[in-house]
Coordinates of C-alpha atoms in Angstrom, one line a residue:
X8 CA 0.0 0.0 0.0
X9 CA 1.6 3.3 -1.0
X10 CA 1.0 6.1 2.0
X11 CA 0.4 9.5 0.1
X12 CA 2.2 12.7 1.0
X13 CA 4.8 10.0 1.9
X14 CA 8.3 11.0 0.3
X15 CA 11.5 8.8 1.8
X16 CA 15.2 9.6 0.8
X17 CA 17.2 6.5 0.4
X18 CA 20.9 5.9 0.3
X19 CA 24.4 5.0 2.1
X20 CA 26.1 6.9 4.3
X21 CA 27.1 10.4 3.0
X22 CA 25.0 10.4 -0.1
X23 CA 23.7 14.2 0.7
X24 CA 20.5 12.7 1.8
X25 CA 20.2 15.1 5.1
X26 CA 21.6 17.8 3.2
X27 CA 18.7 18.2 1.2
X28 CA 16.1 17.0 3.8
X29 CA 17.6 20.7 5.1
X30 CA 17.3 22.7 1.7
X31 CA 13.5 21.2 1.3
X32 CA 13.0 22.9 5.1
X33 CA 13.6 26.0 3.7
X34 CA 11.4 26.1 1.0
X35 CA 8.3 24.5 2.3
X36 CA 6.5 26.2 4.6
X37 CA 6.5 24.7 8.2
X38 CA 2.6 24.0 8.5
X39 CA 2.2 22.2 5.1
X40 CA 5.2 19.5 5.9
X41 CA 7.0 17.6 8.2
X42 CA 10.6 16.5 7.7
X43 CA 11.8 13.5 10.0
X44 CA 14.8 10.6 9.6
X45 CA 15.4 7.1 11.0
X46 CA 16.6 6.5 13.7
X47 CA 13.5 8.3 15.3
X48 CA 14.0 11.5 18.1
X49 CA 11.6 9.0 20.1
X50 CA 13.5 7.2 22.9
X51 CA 13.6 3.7 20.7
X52 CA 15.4 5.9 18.3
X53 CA 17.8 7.4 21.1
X54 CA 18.7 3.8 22.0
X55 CA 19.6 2.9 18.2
X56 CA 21.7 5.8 18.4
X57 CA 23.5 4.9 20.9
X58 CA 24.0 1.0 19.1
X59 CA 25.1 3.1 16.1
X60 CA 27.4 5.1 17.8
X61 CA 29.1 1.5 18.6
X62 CA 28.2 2.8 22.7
X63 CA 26.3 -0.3 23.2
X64 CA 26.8 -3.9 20.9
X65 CA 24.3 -5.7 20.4
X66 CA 23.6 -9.1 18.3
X67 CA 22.8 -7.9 14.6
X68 CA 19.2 -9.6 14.7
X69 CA 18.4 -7.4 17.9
X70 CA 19.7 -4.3 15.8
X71 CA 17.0 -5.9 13.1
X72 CA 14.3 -5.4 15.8
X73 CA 15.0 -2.5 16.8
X74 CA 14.8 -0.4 13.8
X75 CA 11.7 -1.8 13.0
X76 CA 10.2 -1.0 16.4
X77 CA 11.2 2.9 16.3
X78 CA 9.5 2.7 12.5
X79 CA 6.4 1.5 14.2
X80 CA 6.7 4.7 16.1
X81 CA 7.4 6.4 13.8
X82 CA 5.0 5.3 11.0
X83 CA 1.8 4.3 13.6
X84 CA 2.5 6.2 16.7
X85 CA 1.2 9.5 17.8
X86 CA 1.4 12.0 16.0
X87 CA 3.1 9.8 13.4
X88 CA 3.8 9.5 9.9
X89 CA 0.3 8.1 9.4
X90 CA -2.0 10.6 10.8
X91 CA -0.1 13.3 9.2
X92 CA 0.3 12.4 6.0
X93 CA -3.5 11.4 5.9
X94 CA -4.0 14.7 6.8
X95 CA -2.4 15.8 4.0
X96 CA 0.7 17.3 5.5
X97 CA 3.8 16.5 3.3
X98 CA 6.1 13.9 5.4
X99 CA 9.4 13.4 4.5
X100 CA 11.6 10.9 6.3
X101 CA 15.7 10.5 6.2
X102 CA 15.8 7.0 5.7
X103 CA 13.0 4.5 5.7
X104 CA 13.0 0.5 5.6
X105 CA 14.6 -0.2 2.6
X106 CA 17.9 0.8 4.8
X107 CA 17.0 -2.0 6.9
X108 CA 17.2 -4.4 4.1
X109 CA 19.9 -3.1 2.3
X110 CA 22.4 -2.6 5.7
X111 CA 20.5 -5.0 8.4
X112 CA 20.5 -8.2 5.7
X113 CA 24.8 -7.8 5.7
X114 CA 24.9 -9.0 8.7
X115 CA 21.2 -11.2 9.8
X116 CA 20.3 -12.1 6.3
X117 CA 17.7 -10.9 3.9
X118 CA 14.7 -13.0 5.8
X119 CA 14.5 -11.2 9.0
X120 CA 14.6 -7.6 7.6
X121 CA 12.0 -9.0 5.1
X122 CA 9.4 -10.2 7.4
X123 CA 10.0 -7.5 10.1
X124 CA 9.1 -4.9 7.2
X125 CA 6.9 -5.9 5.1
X126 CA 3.4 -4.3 7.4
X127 CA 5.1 -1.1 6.6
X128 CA 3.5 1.0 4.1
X129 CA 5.3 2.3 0.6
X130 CA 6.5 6.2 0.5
X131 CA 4.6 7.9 -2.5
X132 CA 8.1 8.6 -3.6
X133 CA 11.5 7.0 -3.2
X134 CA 14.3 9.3 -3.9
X135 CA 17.8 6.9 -3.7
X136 CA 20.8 8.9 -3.9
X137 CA 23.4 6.5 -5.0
X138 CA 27.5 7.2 -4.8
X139 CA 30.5 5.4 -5.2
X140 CA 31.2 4.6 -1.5
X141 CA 34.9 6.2 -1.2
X142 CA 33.4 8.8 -2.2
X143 CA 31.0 9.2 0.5
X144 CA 33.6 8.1 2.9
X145 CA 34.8 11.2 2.1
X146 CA 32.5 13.6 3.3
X147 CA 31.3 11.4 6.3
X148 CA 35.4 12.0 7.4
X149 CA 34.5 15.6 8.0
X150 CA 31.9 14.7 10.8
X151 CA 32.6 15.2 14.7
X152 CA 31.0 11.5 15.0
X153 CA 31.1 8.4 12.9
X154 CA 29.0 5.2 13.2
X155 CA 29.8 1.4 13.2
X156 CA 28.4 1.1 9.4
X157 CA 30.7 3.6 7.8
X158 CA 33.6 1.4 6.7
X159 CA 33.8 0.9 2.8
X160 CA 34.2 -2.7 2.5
X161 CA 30.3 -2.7 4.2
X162 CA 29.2 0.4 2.5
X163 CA 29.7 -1.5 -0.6
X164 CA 28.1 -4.1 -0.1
X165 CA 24.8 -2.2 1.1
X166 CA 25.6 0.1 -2.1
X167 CA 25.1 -3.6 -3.5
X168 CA 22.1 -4.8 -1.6
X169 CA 20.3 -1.1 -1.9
X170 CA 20.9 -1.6 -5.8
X171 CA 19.0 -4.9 -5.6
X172 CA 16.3 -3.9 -3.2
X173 CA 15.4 -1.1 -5.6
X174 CA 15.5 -3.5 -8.7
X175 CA 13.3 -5.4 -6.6
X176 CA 10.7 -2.9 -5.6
X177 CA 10.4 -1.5 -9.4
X178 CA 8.9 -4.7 -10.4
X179 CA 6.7 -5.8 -7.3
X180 CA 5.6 -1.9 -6.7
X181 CA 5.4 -0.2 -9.6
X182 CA 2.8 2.3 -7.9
X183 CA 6.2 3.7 -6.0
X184 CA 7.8 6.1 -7.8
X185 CA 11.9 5.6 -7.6
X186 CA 13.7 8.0 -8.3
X187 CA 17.6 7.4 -8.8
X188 CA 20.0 10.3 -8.3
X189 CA 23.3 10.9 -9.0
X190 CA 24.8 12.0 -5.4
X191 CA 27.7 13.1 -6.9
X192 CA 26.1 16.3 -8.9
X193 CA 26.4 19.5 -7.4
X194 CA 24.0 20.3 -4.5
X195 CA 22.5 22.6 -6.2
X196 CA 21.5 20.2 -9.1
X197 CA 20.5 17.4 -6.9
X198 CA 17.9 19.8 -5.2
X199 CA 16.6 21.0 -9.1
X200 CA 16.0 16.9 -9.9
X201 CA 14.3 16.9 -6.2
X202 CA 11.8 19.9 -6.8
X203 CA 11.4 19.0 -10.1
X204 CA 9.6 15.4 -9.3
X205 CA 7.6 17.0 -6.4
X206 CA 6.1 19.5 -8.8
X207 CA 6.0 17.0 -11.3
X208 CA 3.7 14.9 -8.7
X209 CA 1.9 18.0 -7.9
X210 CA 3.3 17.9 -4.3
X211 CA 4.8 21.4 -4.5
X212 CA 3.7 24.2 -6.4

């Protein structure tokens, strides 16, 4: 079931996807959209944080759990991504579950992300920002924190699984609109393709 007003931005680590979660912020006014990201500000999220920032290890398939417990927050809870979007508030989100089954299935396998997802509605529109991975290393250098997922060897092969996943989803959803985009363009350019679809989908005028 696709969720409308739903829009999800998909991709490794340091793709730009938060960068233009931040531009979009800007532009659309506060009352007519939400903007959110996985992990969740709720305290399920706090605690995946905290796993991510490699603070507390857990088993992978606990990690699997997790996320998809803070999405259930996120997506069902109150003042969730549900009830707003049905209201016709514009909801976009930093992440969604196709990170689960691209980064969660390195390490548990594809059938527990699977099945822990697959309740979850689709996002109107997928936006997956792909990137050679040493290139996003890159950037994510620059931070002041780094998490337990940013090494290359694993970024490419979730740059590997995401590639599949969205393969997958064009032919079993074709009512999701993918969009690929080149994280590598200018910022500027990446934000044109990004207003460009909204309008196109009569999201944005």
């Amino acid at each position: 079931m696709v969720l409308h007003n739903f829009i999800v931005f998909e991709g490794i680590d340091g793709a730009g996807t938060s960068t233009q979660l931040a531009i979009l912020k800007n532009k659309i006014p506060t009352e007519k959209a939400f903007f959110s990201a996985e992990p969740t500000t709720h305290e399920t999220g706090k605690f995946l944080r905290r796993i991510l920032s490699g603070e507390i290890p857990v088993h992978p398939k606990t990690a699997a759990y997790l996320f998809a417990a803070d999405r259930c927050e996120h997506i069902y809870g109150k003042d969730g991504i549900q009830e707003k979007a049905s209201s016709g508030i514009l909801c976009f989100s930093d992440r969604y579950f196709f990170s689960s089954l691209a980064y969660q299935s390195q390490e548990c396998g594809e059938e527990l992300p699977n099945m822990l997802n697959s309740h979850f509605p689709l996002p109107e529109i997928l936006f997956y920002f792909t990137i050679d991975p040493s290139v996003s290393l890159k950037r994510i250098i620059g931070r002041e924190t780094t998490e337990i997922y940013e090494k290359e060897d694993f970024l490419r092969k979730t740059e590997r699984a995401y590639k599949a996943v969205m393969e997958d989803f064009r032919k079993k959803a074709p009512e999701m609109k993918i969009i690929e985009v080149d994280a590598t363009l200018p910022v500027e350019k990446v934000s044109e393709i990004i207003d460009s679809t909204l309008k196109q989908q009569g999201l944005i005028s």
